[in-house]
XYZ file of N, CA and C in Angstrom:
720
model
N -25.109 6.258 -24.457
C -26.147 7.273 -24.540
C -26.062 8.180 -23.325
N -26.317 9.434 -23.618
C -26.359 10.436 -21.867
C -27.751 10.798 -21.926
N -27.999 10.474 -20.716
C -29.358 11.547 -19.631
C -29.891 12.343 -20.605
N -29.245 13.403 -21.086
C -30.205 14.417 -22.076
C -30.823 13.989 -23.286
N -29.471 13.363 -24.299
C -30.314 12.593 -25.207
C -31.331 11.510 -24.866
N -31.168 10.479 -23.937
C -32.383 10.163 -23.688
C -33.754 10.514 -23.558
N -33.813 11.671 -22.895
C -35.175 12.672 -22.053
C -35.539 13.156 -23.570
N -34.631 13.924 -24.456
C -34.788 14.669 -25.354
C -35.563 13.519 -26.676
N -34.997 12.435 -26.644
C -35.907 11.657 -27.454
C -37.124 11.038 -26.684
N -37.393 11.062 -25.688
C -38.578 10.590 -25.110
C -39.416 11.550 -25.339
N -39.229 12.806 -25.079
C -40.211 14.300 -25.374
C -40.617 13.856 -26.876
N -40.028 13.153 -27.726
C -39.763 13.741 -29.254
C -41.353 12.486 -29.241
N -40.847 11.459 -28.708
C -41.642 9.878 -29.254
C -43.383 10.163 -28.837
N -43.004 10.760 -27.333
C -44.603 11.540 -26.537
C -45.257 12.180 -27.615
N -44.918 13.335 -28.022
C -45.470 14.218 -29.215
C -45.889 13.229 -30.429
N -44.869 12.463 -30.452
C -45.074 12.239 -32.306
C -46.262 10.770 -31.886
N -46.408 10.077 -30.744
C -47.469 9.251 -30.248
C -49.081 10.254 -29.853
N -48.473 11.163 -29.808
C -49.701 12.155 -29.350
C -50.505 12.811 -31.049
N -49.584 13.269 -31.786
C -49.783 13.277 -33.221
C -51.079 12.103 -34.214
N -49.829 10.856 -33.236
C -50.081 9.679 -34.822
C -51.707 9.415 -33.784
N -52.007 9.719 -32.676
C -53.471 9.545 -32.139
C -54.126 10.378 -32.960
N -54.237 11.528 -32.736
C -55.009 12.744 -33.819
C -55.190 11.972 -35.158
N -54.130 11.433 -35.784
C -54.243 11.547 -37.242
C -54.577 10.764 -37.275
N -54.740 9.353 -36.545
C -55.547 7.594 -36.692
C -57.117 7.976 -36.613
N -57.312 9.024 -35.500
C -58.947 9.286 -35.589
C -59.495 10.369 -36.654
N -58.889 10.974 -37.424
C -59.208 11.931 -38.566
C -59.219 10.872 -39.498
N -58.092 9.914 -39.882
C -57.863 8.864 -41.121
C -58.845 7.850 -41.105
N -59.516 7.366 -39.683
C -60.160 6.275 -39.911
C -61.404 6.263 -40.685
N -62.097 8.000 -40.225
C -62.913 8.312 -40.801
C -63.015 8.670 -41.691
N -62.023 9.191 -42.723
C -62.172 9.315 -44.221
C -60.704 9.942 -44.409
N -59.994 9.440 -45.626
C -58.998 10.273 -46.148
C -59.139 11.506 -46.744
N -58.310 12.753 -45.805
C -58.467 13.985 -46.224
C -57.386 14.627 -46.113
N -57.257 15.817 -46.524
C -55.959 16.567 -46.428
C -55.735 17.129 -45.237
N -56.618 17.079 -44.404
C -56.494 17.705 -42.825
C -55.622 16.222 -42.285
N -56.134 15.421 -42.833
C -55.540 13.621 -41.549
C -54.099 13.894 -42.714
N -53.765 14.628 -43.261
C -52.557 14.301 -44.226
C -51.819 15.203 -43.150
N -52.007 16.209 -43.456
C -51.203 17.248 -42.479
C -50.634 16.911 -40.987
N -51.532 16.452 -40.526
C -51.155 15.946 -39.139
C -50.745 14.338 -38.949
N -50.233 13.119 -40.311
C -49.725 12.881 -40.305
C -48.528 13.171 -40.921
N -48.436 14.318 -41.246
C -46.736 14.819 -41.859
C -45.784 15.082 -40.204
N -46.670 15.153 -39.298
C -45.897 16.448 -38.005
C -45.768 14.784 -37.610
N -46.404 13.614 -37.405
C -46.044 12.147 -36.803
C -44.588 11.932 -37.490
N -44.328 11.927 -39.075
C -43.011 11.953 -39.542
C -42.207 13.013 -39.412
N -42.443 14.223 -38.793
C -41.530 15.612 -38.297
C -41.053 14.937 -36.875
N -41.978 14.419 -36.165
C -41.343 14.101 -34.736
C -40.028 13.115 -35.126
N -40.323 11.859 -35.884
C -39.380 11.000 -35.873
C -38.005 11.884 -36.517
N -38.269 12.468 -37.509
C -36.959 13.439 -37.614
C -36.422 13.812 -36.226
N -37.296 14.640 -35.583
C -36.668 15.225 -34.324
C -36.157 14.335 -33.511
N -36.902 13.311 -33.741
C -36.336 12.065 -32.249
C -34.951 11.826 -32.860
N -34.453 11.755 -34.030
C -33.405 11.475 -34.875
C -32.262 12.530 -34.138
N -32.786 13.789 -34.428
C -31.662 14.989 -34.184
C -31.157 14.505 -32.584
N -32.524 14.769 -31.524
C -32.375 14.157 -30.461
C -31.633 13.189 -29.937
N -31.607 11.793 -30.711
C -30.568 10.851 -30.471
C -29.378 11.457 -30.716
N -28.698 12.097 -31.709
C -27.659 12.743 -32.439
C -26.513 14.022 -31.504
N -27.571 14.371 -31.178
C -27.329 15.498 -29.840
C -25.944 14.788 -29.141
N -25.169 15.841 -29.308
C -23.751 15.909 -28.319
C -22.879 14.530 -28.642
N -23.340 14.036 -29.220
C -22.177 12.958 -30.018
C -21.895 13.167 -30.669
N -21.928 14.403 -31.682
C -21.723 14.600 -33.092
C -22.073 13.740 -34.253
N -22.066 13.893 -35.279
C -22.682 13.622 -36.738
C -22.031 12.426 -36.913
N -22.314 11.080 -36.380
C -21.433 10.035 -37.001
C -22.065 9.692 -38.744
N -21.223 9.256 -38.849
C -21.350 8.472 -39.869
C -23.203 7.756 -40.547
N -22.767 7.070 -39.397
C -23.965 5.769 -38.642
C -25.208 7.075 -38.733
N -24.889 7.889 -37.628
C -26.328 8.604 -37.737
C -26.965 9.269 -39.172
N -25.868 9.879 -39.506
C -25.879 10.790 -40.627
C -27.218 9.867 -42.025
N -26.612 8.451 -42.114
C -27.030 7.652 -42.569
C -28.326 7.421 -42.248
N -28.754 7.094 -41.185
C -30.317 7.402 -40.464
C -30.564 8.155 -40.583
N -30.605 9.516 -40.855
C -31.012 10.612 -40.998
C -31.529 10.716 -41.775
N -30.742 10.049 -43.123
C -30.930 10.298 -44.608
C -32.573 9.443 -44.938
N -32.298 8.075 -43.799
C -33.282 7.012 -44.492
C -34.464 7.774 -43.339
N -34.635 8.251 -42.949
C -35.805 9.168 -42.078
C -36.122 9.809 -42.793
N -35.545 10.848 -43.585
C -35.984 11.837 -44.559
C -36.461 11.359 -45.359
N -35.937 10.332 -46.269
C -36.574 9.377 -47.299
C -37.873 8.826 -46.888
N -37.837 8.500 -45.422
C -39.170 7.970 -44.930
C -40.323 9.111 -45.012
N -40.016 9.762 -44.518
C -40.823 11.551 -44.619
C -41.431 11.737 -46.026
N -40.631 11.685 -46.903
C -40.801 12.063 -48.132
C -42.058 11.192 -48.923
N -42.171 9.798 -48.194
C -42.686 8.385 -48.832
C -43.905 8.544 -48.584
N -43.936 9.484 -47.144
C -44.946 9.444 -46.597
C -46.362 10.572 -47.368
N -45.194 11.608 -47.734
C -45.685 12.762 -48.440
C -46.655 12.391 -49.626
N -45.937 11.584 -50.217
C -46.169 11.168 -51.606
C -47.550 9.988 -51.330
N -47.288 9.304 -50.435
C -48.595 8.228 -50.365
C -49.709 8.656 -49.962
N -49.875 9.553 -49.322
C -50.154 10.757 -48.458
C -51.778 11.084 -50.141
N -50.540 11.804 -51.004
C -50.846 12.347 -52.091
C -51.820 11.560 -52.454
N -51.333 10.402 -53.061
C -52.019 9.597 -53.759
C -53.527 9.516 -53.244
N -54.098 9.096 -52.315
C -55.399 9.360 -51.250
C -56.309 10.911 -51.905
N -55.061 11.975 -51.863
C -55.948 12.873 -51.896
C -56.006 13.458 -53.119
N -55.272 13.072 -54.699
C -55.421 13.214 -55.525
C -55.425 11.809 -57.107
N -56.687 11.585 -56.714
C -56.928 10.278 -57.451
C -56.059 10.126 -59.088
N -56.557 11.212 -59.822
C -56.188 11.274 -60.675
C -54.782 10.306 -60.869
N -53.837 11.115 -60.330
C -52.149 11.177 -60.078
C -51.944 10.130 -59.321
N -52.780 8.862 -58.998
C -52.669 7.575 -58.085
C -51.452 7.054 -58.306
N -50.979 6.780 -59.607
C -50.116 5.846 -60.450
C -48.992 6.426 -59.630
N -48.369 7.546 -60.566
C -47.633 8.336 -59.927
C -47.047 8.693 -58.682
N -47.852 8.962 -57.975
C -47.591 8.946 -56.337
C -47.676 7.561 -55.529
N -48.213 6.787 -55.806
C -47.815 5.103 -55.624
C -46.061 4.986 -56.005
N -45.797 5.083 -57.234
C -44.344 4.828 -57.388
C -43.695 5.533 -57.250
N -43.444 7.136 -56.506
C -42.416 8.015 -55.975
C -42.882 7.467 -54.721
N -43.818 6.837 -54.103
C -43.970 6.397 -52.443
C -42.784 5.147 -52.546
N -42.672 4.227 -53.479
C -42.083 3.077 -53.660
C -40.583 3.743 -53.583
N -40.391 4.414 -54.412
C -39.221 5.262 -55.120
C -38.009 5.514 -53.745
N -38.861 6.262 -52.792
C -38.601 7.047 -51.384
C -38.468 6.191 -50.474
N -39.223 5.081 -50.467
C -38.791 4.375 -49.166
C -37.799 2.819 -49.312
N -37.535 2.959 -51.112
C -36.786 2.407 -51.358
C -35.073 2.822 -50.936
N -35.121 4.189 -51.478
C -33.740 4.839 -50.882
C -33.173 4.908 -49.677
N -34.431 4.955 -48.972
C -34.933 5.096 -47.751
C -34.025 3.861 -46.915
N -34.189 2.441 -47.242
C -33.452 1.714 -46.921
C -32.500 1.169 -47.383
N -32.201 2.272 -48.492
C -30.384 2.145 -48.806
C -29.851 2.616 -47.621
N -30.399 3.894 -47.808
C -29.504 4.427 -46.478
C -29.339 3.623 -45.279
N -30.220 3.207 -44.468
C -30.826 2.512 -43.705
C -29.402 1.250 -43.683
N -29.297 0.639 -45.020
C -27.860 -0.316 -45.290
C -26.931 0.098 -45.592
N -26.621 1.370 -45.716
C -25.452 2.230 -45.879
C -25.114 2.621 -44.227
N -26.143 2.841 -43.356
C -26.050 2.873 -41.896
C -25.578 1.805 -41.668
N -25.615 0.816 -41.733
C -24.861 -1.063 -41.057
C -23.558 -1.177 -41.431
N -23.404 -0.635 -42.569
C -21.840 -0.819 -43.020
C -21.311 0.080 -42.469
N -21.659 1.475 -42.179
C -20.038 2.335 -41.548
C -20.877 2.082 -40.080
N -21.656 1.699 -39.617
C -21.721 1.677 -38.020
C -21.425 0.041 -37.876
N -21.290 -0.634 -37.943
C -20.171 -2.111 -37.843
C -18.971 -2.035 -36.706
N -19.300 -1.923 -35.648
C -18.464 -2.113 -35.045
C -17.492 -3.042 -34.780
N -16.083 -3.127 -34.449
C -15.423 -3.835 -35.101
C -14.864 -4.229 -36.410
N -15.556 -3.209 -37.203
C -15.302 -3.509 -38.784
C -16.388 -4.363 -39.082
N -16.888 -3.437 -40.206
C -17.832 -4.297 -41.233
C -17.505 -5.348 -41.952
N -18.017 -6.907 -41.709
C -18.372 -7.859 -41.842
C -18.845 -8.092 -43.448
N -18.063 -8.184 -44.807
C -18.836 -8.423 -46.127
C -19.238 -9.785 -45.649
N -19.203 -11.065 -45.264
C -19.797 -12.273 -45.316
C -21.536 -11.688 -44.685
N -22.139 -10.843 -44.117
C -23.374 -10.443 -43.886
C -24.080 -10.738 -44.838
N -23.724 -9.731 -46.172
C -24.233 -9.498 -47.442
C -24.686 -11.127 -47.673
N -23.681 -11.941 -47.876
C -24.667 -13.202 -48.693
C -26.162 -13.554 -47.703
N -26.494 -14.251 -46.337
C -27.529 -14.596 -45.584
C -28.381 -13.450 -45.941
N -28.218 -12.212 -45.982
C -28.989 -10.793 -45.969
C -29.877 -11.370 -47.694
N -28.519 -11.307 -48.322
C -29.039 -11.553 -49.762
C -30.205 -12.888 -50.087
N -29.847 -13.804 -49.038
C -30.675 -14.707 -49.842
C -31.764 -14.734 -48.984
N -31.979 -14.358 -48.025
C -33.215 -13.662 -47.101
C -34.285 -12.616 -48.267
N -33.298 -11.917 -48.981
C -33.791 -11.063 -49.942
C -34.410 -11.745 -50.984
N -33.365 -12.564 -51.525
C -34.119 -13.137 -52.515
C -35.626 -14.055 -52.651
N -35.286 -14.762 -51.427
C -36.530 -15.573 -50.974
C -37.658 -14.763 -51.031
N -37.432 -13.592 -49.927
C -39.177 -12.397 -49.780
C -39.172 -11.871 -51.025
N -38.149 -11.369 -52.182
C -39.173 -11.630 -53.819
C -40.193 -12.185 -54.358
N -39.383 -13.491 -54.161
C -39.670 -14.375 -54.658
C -41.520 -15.221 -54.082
N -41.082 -15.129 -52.877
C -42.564 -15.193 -52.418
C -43.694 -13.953 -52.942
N -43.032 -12.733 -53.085
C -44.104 -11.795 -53.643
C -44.035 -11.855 -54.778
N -43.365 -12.382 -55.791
C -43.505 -12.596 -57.442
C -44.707 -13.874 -57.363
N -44.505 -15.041 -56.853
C -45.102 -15.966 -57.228
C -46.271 -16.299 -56.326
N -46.367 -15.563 -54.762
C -47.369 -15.942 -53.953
C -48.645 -15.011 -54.124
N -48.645 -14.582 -55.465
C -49.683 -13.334 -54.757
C -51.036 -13.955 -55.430
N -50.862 -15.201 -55.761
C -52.926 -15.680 -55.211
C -52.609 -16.274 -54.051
N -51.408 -16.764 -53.504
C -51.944 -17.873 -52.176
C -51.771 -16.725 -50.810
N -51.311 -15.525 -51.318
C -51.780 -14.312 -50.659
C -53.205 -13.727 -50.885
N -53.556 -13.969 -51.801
C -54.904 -13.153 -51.828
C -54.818 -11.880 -52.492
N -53.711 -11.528 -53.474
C -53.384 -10.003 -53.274
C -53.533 -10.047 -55.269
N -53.109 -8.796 -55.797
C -53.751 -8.649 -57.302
C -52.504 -7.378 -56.941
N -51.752 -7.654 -57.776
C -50.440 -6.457 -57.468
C -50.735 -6.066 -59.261
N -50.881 -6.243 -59.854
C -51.767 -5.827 -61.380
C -49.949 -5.890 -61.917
N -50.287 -4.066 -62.261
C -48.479 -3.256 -62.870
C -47.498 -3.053 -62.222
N -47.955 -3.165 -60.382
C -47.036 -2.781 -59.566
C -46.236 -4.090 -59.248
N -46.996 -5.257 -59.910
C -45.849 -6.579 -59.293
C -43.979 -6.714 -59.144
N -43.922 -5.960 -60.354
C -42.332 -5.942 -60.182
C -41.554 -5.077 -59.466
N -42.466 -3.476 -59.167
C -41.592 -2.943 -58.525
C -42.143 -3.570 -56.688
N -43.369 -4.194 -56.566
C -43.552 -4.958 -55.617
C -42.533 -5.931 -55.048
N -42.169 -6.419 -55.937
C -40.871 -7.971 -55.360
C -39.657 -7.344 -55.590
N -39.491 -5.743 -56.013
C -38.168 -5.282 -55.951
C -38.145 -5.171 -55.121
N -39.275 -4.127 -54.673
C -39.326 -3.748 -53.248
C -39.041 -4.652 -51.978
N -40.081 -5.696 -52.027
C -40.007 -6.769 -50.892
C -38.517 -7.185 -50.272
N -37.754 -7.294 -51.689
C -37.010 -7.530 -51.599
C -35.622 -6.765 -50.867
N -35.352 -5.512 -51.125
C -35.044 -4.724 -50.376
C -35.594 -4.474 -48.920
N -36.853 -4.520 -49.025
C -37.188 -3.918 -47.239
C -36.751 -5.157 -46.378
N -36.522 -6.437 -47.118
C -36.568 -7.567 -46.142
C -34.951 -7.759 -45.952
N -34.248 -6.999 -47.022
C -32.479 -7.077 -46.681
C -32.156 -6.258 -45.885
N -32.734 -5.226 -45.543
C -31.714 -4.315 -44.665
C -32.288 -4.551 -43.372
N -33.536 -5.234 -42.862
C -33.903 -6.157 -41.410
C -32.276 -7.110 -41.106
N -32.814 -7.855 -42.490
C -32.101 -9.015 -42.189
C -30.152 -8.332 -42.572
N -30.136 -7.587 -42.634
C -28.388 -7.227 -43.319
C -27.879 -6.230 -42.041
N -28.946 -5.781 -41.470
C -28.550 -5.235 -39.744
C -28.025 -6.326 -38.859
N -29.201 -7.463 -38.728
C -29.254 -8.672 -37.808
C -27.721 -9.446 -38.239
N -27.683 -10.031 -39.117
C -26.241 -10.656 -39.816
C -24.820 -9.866 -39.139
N -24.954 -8.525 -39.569
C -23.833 -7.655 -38.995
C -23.720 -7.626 -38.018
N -24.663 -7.438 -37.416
C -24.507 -7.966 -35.608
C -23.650 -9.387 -35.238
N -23.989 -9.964 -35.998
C -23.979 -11.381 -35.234
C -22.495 -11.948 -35.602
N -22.188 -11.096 -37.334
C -20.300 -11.617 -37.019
C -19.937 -10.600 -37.038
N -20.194 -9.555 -36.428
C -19.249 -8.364 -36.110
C -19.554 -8.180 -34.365
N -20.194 -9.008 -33.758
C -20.436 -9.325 -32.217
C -21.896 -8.429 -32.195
N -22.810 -9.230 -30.704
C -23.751 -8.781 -30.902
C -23.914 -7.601 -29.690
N -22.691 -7.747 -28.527
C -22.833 -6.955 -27.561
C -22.272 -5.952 -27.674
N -21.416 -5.697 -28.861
C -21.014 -4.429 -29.236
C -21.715 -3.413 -30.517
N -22.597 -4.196 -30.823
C -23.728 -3.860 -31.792
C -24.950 -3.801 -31.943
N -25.060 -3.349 -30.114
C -26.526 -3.586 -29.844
C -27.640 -2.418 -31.061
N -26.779 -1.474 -31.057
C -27.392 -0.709 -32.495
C -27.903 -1.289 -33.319
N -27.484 -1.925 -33.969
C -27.978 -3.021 -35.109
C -28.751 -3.882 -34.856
N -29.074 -3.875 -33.481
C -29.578 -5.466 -33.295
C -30.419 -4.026 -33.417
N -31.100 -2.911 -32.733
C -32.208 -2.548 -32.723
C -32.550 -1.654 -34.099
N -31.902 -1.449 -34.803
C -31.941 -1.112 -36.102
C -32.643 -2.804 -36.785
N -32.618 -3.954 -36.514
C -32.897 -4.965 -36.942
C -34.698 -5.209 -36.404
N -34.768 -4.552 -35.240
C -35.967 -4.591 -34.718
C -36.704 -3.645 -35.129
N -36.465 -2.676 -35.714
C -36.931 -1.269 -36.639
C -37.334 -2.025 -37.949
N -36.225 -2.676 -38.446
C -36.874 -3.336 -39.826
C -37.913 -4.366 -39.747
N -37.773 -5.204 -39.050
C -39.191 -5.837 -38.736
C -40.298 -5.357 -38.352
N -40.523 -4.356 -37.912
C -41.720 -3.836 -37.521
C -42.247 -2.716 -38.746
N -41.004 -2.526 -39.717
C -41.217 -1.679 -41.124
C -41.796 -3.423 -41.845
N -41.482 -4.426 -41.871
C -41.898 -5.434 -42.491
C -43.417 -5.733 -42.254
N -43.545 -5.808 -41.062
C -45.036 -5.753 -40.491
C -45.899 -4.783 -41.518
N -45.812 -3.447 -41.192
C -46.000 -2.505 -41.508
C -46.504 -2.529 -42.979
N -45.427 -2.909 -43.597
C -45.720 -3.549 -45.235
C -46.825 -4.166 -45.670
N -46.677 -5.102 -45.000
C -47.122 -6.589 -45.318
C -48.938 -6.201 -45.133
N -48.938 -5.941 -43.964
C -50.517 -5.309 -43.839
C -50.941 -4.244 -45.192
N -50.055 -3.215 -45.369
C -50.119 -2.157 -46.172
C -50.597 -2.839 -47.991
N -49.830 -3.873 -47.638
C -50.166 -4.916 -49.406
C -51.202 -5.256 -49.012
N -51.722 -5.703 -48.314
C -53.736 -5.893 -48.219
C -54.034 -5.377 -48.780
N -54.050 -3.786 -47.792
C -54.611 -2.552 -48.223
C -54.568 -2.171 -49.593
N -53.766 -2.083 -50.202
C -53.740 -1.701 -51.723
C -53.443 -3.051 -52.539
N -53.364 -4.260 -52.272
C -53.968 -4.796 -53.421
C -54.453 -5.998 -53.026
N -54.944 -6.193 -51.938
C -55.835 -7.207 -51.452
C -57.737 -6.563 -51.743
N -58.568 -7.420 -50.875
C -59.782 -6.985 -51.002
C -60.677 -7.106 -49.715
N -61.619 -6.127 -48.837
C -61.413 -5.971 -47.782
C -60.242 -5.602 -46.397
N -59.366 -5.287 -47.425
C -58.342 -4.924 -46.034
C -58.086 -3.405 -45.652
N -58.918 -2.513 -45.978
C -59.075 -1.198 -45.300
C -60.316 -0.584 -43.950
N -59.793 -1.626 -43.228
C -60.474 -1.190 -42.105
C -60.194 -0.792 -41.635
N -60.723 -0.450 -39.850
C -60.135 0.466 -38.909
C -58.923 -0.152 -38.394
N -59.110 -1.267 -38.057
C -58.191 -2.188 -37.698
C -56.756 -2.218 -38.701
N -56.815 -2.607 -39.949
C -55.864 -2.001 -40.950
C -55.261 -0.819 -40.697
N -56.062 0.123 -40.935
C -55.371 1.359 -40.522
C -54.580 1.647 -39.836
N -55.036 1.696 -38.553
C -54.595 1.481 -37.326
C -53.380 0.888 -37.367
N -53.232 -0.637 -37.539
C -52.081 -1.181 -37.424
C -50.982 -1.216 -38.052
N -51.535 -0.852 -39.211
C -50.445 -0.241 -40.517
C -49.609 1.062 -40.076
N -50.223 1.998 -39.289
C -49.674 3.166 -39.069
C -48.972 2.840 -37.790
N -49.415 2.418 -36.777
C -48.940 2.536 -35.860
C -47.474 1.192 -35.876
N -47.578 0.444 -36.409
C -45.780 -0.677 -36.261
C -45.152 0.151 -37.362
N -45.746 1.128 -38.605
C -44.711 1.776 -39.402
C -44.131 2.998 -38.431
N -44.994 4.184 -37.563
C -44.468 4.327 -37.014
C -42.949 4.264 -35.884
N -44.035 2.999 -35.371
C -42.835 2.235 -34.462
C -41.008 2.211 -34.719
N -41.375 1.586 -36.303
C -40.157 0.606 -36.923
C -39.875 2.603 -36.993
N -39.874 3.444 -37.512
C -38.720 4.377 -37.846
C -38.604 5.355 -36.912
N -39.157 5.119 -35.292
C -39.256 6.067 -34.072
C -38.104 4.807 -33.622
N -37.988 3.574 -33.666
C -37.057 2.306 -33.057
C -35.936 2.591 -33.999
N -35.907 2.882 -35.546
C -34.399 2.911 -36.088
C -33.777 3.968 -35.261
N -34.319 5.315 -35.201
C -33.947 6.680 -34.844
C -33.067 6.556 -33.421
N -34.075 5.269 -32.209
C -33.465 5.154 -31.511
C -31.479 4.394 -31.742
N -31.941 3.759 -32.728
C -30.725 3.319 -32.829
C -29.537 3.862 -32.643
N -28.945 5.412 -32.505
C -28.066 5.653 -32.964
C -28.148 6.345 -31.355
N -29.208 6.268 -30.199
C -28.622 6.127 -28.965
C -27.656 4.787 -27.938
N -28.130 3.594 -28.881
C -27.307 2.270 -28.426
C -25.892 2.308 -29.379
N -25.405 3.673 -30.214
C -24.488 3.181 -30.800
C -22.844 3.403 -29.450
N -22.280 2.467 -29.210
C -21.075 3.399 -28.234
C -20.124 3.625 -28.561
């Protein structure tokens, strides 16, 4: 990483932490299209922190790929965003939110495979996979000893789960037989997905638990989703 890109993504993280404050105290108090707007500029910063990392290394691969699953993140955000402020169209904008941040971490695993240093590692894929399969599987069959009522959305729920919990775990794997000191990228691309897991997991309260939209919810939901895609973005400053 050099001096500039560093500074240049720290400016980016300040702003977009200065943002996601504004928009936690507009959101807590009621969902509106004003707390929408000013969380769109919280997902504009992480773009920028993106370009920022990107700066004077040119367009790898690896980044290009983050880029893509940032935009996808942006987009998820747009759409969930929606849903809040146009009831009607709930259905709808629930599953283009699913839709977007599903792609979202294709890319995200399309980033692990060409940034693999040393050469990408296929033995990853199986541990990744059955990491995957398991967090389905717990959201197909746990959702009374969760507390949660996923109604119509159950299946694209445990698709989902299932995906957000492979590309944590399909970063971490790649690290570990493709070396971990030459892939410190991944390891923090791995720490991005866990804190997008967090992020989740609270977020399934919220929409299909009962009592889980508080301030506290809020709050914490936004701020580790934040985190996890301001921490991938960093990723592609630990790439060397």
């Amino acid at each position: 990483m050099t001096y500039l890109q560093t500074v240049l993504y720290i400016i980016t993280l300040f702003f977009g932490a200065i943002s996601l404050c504004l928009f936690l105290r507009l959101r807590v108090k009621a969902c509106s299209a004003k707390a929408a707007v000013v969380k769109s500029w919280v997902s504009v910063f992480f773009i920028l922190s993106w370009l920022a990392t990107s700066y004077a290394k040119g367009l790898s691969a690896f980044a290009a790929f983050i880029g893509g699953g940032l935009l996808f993140g942006l987009l998820g955000d747009i759409w969930l965003d929606l849903k809040f402020c146009y009831e009607p169209d709930n259905d709808f904008y629930t599953k283009m939110g699913f839709l977007s941040f599903g792609i979202g971490h294709a890319f995200y695993s399309s980033a692990v495979i060409s940034g693999t240093k040393g050469g990408f590692k296929p033995i990853a894929i199986l541990p990744a996979c059955g990491v995957a399969v398991l967090a389905a599987a717990v959201v197909f069959f746990g959702e009374k000893a969760m507390k949660l009522h996923y109604g119509k959305y159950k299946i694209i729920s445990t698709v989902y789960g299932g995906i957000l919990f492979f590309m944590a775990a399909f970063a971490f794997f790649s690290a570990l037989f493709g070396g971990f000191a030459q892939n410190t990228h991944l390891i923090v691309m791995s720490a991005g997905g866990v804190l997008f897991i967090i992020s989740d997991l609270i977020l399934s309260g919220t929409y299909f638990g009962e009592g889980k939209n508080r301030p506290v919810d809020i709050v914490t939901n936004h701020v580790s989703y934040y985190a996890s895609q301001f921490v991938i973005a960093a990723a592609v400053l630990f790439l060397k």
